XYZ file of C-alpha atoms in Angstrom:
475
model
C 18.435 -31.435 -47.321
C 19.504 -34.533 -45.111
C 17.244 -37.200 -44.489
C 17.065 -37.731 -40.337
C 16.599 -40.746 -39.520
C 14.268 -42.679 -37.132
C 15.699 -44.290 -33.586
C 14.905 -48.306 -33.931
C 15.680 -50.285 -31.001
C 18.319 -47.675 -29.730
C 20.053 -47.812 -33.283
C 19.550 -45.180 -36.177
C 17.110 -46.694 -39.241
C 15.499 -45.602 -42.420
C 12.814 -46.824 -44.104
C 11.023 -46.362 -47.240
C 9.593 -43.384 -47.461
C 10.156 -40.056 -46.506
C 7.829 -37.205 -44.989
C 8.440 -33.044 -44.786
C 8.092 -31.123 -41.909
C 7.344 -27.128 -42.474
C 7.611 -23.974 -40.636
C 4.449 -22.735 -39.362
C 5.136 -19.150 -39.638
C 6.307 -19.120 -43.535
C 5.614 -22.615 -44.585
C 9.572 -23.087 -45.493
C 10.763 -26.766 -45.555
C 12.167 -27.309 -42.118
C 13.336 -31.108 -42.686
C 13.120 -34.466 -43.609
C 12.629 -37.419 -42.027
C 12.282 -41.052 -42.867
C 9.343 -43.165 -41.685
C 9.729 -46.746 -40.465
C 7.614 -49.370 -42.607
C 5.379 -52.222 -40.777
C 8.312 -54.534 -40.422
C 10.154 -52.140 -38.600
C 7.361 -50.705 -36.464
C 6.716 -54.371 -35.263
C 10.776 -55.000 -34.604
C 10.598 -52.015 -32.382
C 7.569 -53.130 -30.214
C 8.802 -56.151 -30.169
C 12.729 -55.376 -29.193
C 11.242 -52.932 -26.320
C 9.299 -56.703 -25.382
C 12.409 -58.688 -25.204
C 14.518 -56.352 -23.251
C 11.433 -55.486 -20.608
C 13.338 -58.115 -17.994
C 16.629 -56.627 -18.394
C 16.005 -53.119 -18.559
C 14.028 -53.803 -14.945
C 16.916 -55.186 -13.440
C 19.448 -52.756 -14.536
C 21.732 -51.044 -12.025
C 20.199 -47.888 -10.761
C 23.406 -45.755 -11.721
C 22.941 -46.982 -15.024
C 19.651 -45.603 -15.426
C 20.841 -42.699 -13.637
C 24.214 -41.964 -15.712
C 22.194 -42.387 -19.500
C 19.471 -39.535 -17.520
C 22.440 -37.103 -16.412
C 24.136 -37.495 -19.730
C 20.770 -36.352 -21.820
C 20.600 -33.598 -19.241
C 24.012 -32.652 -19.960
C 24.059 -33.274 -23.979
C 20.679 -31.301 -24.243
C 22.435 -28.396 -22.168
C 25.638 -28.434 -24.468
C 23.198 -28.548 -27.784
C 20.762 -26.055 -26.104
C 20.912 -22.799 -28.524
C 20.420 -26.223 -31.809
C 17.425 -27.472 -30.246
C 15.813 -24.246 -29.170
C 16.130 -23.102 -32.829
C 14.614 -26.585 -34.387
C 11.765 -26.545 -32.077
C 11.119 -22.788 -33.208
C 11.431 -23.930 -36.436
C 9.072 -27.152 -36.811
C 6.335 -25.546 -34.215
C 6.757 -21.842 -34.443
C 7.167 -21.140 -31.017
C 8.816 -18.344 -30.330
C 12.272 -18.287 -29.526
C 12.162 -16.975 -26.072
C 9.675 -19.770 -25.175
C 11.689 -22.301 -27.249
C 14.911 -21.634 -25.223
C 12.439 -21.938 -21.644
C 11.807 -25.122 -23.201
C 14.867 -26.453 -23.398
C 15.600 -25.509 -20.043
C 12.894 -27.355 -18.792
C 13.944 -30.396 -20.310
C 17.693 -30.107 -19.050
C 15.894 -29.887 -15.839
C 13.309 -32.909 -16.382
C 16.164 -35.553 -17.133
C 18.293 -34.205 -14.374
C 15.251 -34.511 -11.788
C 14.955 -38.104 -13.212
C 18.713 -39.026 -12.712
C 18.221 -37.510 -9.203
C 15.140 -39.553 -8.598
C 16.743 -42.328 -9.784
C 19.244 -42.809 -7.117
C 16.796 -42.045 -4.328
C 14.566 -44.952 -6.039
C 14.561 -47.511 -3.789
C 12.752 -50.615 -1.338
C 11.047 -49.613 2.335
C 10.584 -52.096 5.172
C 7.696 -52.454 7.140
C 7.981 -54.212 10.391
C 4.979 -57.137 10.274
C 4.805 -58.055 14.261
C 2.038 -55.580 15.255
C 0.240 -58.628 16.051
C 1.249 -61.807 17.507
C 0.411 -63.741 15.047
C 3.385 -62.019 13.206
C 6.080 -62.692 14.896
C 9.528 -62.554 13.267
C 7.896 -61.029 9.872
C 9.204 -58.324 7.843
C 7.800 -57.139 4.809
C 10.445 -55.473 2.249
C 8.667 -53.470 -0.653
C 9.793 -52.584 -3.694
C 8.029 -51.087 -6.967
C 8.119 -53.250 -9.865
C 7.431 -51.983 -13.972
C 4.976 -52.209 -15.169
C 6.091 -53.103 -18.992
C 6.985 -51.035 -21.874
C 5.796 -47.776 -22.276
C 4.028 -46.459 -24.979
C 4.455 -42.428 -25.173
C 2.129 -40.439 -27.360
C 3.025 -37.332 -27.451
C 1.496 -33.696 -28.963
C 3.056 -31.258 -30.801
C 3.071 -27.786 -28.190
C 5.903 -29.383 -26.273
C 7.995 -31.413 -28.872
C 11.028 -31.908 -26.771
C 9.812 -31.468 -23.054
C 6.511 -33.245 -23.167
C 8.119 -35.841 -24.605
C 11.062 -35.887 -21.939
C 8.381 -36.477 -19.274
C 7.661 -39.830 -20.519
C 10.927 -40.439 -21.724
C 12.424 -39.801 -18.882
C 10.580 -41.706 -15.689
C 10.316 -44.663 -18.081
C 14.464 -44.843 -17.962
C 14.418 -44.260 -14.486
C 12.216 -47.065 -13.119
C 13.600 -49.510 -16.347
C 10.856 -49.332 -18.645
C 11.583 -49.679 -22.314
C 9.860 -46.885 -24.066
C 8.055 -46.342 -27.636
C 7.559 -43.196 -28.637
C 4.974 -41.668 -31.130
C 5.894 -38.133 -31.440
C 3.055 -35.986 -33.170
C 3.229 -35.750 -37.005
C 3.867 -31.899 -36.996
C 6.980 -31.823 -34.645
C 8.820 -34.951 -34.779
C 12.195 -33.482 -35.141
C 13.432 -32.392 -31.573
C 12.400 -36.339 -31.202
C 14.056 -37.455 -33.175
C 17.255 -35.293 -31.844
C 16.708 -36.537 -28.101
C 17.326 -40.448 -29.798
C 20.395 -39.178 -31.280
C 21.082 -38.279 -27.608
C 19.740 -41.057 -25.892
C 21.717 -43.484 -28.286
C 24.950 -42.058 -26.866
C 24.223 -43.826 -23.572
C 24.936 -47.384 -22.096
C 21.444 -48.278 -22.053
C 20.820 -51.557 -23.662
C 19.312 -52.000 -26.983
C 15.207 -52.194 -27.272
C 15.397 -49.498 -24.253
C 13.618 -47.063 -26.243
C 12.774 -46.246 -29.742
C 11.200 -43.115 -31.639
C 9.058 -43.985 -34.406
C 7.609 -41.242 -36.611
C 4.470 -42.849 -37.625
C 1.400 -41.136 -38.917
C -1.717 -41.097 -36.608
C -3.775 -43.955 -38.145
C -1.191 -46.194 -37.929
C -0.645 -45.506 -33.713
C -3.970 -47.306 -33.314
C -2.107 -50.563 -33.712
C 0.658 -49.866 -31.109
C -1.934 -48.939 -28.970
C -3.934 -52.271 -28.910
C -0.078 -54.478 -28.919
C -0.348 -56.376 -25.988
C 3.164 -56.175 -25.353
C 3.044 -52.419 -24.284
C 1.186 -52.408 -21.315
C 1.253 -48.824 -20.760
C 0.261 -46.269 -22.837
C 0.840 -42.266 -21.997
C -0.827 -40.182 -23.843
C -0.788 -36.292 -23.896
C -2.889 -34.658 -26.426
C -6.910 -34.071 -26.551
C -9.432 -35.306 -24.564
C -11.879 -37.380 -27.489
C -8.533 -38.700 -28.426
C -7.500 -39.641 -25.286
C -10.738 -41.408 -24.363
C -10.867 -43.467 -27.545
C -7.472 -44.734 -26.807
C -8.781 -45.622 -23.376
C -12.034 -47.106 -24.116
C -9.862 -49.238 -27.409
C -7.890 -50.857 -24.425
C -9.680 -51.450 -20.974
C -7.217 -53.616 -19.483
C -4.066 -51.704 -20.271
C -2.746 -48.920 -17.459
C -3.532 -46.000 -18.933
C -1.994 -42.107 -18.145
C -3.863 -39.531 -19.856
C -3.036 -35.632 -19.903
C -5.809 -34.001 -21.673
C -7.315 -30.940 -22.149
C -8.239 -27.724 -20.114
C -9.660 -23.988 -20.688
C -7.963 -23.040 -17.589
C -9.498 -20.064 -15.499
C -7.453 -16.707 -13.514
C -9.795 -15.746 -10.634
C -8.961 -11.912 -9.896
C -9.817 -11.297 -6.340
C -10.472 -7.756 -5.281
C -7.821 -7.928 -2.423
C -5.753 -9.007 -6.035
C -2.345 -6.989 -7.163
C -3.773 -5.988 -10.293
C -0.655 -4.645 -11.795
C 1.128 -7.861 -11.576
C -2.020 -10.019 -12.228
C -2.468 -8.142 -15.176
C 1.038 -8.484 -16.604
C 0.933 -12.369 -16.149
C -2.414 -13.323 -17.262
C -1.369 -10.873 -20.857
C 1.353 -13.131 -21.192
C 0.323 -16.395 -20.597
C -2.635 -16.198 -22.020
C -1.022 -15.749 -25.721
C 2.559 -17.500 -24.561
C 2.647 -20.909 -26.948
C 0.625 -18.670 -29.088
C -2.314 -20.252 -26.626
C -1.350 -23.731 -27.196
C -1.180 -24.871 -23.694
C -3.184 -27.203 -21.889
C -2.915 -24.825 -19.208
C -3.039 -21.307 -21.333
C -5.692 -18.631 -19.528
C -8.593 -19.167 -21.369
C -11.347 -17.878 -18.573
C -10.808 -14.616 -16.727
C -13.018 -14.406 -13.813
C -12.653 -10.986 -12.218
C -14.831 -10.182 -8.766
C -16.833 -7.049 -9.367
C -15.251 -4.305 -7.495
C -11.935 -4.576 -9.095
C -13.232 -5.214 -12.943
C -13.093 -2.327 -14.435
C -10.130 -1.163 -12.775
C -8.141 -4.539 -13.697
C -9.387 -4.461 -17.489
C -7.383 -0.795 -17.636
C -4.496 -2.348 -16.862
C -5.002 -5.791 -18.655
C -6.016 -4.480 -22.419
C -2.544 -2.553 -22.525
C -0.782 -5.231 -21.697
C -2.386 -7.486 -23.852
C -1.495 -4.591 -26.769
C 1.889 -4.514 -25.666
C 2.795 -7.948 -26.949
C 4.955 -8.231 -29.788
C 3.529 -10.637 -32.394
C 5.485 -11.803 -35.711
C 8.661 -13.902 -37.016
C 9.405 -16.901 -34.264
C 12.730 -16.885 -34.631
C 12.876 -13.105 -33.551
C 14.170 -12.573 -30.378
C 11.403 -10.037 -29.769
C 8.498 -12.257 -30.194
C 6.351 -13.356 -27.770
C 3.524 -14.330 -30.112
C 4.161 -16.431 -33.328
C 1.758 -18.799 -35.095
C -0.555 -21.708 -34.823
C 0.276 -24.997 -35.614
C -1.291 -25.085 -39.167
C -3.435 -22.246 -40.427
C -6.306 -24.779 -40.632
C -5.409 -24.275 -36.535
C -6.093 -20.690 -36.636
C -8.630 -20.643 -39.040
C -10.353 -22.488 -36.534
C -9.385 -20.435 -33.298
C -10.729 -17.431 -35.963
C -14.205 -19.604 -36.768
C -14.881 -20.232 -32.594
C -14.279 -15.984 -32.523
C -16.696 -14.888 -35.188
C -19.346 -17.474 -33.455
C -18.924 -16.099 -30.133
C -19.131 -12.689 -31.496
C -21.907 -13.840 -33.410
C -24.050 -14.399 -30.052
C -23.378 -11.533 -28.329
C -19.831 -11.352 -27.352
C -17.897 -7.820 -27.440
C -14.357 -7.608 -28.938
C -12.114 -5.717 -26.454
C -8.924 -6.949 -28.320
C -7.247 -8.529 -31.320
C -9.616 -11.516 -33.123
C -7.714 -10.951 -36.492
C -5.744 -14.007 -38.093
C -2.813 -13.378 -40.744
C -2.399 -17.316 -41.992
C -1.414 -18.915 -38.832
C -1.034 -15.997 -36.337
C -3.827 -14.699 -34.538
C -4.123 -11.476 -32.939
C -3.844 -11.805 -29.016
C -7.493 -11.582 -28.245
C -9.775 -10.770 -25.394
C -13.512 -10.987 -25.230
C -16.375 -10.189 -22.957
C -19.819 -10.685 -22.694
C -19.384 -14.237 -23.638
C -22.395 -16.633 -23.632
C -21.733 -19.970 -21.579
C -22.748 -22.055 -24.423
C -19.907 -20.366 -27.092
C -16.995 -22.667 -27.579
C -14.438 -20.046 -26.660
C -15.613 -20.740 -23.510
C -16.912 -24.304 -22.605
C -14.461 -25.675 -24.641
C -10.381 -25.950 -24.834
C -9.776 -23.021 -27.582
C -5.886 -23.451 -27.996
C -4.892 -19.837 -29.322
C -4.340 -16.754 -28.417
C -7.933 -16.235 -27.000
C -8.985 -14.995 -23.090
C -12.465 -14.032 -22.233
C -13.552 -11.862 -19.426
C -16.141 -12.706 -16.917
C -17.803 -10.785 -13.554
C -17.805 -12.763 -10.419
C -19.749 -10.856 -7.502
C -18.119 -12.642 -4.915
C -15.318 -15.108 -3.855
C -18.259 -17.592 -3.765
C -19.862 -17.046 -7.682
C -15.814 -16.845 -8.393
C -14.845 -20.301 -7.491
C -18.332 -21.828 -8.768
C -17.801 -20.498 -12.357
C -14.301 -22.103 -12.102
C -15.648 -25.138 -11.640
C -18.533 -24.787 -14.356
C -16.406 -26.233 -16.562
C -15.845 -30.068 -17.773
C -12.297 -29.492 -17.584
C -10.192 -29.614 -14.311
C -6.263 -29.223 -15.482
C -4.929 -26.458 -13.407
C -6.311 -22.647 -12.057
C -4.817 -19.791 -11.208
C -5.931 -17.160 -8.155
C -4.671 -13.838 -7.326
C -4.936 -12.784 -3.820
C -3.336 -11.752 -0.812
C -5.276 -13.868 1.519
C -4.055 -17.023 3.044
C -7.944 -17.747 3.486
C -9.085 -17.341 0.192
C -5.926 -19.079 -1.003
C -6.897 -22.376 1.080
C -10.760 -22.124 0.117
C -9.039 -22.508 -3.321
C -7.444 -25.826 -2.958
C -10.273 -27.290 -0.853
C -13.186 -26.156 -3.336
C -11.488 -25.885 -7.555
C -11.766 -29.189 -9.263
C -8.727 -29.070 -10.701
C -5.291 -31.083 -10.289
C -3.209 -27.710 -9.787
C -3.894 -24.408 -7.739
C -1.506 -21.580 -8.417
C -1.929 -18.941 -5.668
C -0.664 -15.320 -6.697
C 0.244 -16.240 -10.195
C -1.653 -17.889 -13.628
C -2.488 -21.430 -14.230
C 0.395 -22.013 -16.426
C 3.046 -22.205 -13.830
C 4.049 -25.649 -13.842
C 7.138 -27.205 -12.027
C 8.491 -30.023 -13.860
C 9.514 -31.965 -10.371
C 5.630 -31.379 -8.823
C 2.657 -33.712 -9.637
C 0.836 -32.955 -12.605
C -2.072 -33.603 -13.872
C -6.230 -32.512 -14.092
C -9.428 -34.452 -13.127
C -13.048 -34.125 -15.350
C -11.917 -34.550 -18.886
C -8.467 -32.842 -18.292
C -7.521 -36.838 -18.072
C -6.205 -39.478 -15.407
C -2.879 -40.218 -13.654
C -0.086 -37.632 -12.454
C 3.404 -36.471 -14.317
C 6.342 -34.747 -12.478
C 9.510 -37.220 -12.097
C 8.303 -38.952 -9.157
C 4.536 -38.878 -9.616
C 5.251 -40.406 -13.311
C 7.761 -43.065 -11.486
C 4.886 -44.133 -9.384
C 2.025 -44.621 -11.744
C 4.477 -46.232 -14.382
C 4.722 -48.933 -11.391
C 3.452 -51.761 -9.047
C 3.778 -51.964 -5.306
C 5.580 -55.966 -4.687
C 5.739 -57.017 -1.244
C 8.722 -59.742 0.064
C 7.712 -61.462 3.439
C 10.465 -62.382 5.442
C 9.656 -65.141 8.174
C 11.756 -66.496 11.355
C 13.699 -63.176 11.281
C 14.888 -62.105 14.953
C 13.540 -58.280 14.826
């Protein structure tokens, strides 16, 4: 099997070792893929240094042009890339191909962001004093990027780093997660094709302990991070004075309100709470239903939930397919049996074949069990009773986590008491929490992290207001 290389400074590189990714599903050798040595780690950082000044001042249509080209080369590649992503995560096909979809879309929002980029004016003779002022304001990198980025996304997650770092002419470093570097490693290939100047960006598939050092190089300013929330806080407390994005954690929550479809609510919360086999930041997790409607929505959701088709990733079928790792599931399966343990009733699922759990759903879960104070990230929903619109929206907000939530109902009332009272960055009205637009702002508050994503959210935070005064000007 060929040996893929790593993306150095824009330009393919080996170094001296080698590491194997695997198949989730049936532990087959997926690929290979060298890993860059110290030296080459440091040429990178600093390369992406060196070129910070030019890559800021480079034309907006060529920043624009490299984005619609990856758009357009991931579109041309798309049935490749779907397949390698279902093959290094296990995702299943269906959701691979949504994937690369998304990430089509996510450069091609950037190259149209790109060109709308631009400097305001503000007149400066409100007063007097300010006569024949103009102010002329433009937003300014902040440095090279850092990306960290998990394994539940391996191409798009990564493309929303990659992506408004191009756009406002940030070089970009990027740390893809040990378990799915490969569709990285793919967009450099892509990437590489473009006009963008060398040191622009750079994919280095490092092990974990070694990302600590990136992380504390002065010379990359910013650091992005997607992944878990005692991660993501380490990395933030390690480096105080750097500008740090985080996109953490979340056990997001469906509210089921009694005016609710239930058919439809039903169907969707099935779905997405086992889509990415439950490895979603935004995955339903918490299930609060309000009391007249319960029983009659758990009829209609424990079908559903049945219905699912679980098995090979790569079948077009599949809607289920593995965790991660088996030490993944054999987790998910641990946090289960506890919650069962104190009290919990099994309404679904909870058994584990290697890395595939059974889409499960619980009830009667204590507050204190992990499967539901904490992010479980698998296949896993639990049920709660809310006895009003009041006790519903409290017991969404009993949680550390604030990433996104989901309510069903038909009232415009109920939908606006939403946004005003959830702590959370993200308020889906009439569908689940996992709905996610990849041109709106996104992001949680609590310990689902800090800072926004979405093209032009991401475009902003990687940046810094600068203000020109213009005196003597006849206005």
């Amino acid at each position: 099997m060929d040996v893929r290389t790593f993306w150095l400074a824009g330009r393919a590189a080996t170094g001296e070792t080698e590491l194997t990714v695997t198949n989730p599903h049936d532990g087959r050798e997926v690929g290979r893929h060298s890993v860059p040595t110290d030296a080459q780690v440091e040429e990178a950082v600093a390369a992406a240094h060196a070129v910070a000044k030019e890559a800021a001042a480079l034309p907006v249509h060529v920043r624009a042009e490299a984005l619609a080209h990856v758009s357009r080369r991931i579109a041309e590649r798309a049935d490749e890339i779907a397949h390698l992503i279902t093959a290094e995560n296990g995702k299943p096909i269906m959701w691979a191909r949504g994937e690369v979809s998304r990430a089509i879309a996510t450069f091609r929002f950037a190259a149209e962001e790109t060109r709308r980029w631009s400097g305001g004016v503000q007149r400066l003779d409100t007063e007097p004093a300010a006569n024949g002022r103009l102010a002329y304001v433009t937003r300014v990198p902040k440095g090279p990027v850092l990306a960290i980025t998990p394994f539940n996304f391996p191409l798009n997650l990564v493309a929303h780093k990659v992506a408004p770092s191009i756009a406002v002419g940030a070089p970009v470093v990027v740390k893809p997660a040990p378990a799915t570097p490969l569709s990285s490693l793919l967009l450099g290939e892509i990437l590489a094709e473009t006009d963008l100047p060398a040191g622009m960006f750079s994919v280095l598939p490092i092990e974990n302990a070694r990302a600590s050092a990136l992380v504390t190089d002065p010379r990359l300013p910013v650091v992005s991070f997607t992944g878990s929330a005692p991660v993501g806080y380490a990395i933030a407390d390690q480096v105080p004075r750097k500008h740090v994005t985080l996109e953490l954690g979340g056990n997001a929550a469906a509210v089921v309100l009694a005016d609710a479809d239930l058919d439809w609510a039903a169907q969707r919360i099935a779905l997405y709470s086992n889509y990415q086999a439950g490895q979603s930041c935004i995955a339903v997790q918490r299930v609060i239903v309000e009391e007249p409607v319960y029983d009659a929505f758990v009829e209609r959701l424990l079908p559903a939930v049945n219905s699912l088709v679980t098995g090979d990733p790569a079948d077009e079928k599949t809607q289920v397919g593995p965790l991660v790792s088996e030490a993944a599931a054999e987790r998910v399966e641990q946090w289960v049996r506890e919650a069962l343990d104190a009290g919990a009733t099994l309404l679904a699922g909870g058994g584990r074949d290697r890395a595939t759990i059974e889409p499960t759903v619980l009830a009667d879960v204590p507050r204190e069990a992990k499967v539901a104070c904490e992010e479980v990230f698998g296949p896993v929903m639990i049920l709660q009773r809310a006895a009003s619109i009041d006790e519903a929206y409290a017991m969404v907000n009993d949680s550390k986590y604030g990433l996104q939530a989901g309510v069903f109902t038909r009232s415009l009332d109920a939908a606006f008491r939403a946004n005003r009272e959830l702590e959370v960055g993200g308020v889906i009205i009439g569908d689940v929490p996992s709905y996610r637009a990849d041109q709106m702002p996104y992001g949680g508050v609590k310990d689902s992290g800090v800072g926004r994503e979405g093209l032009h959210s991401a475009m902003e935070d990687l940046t810094y207001e600068k203000v020109m005064v213009l005196t003597g000007l006849t206005l």
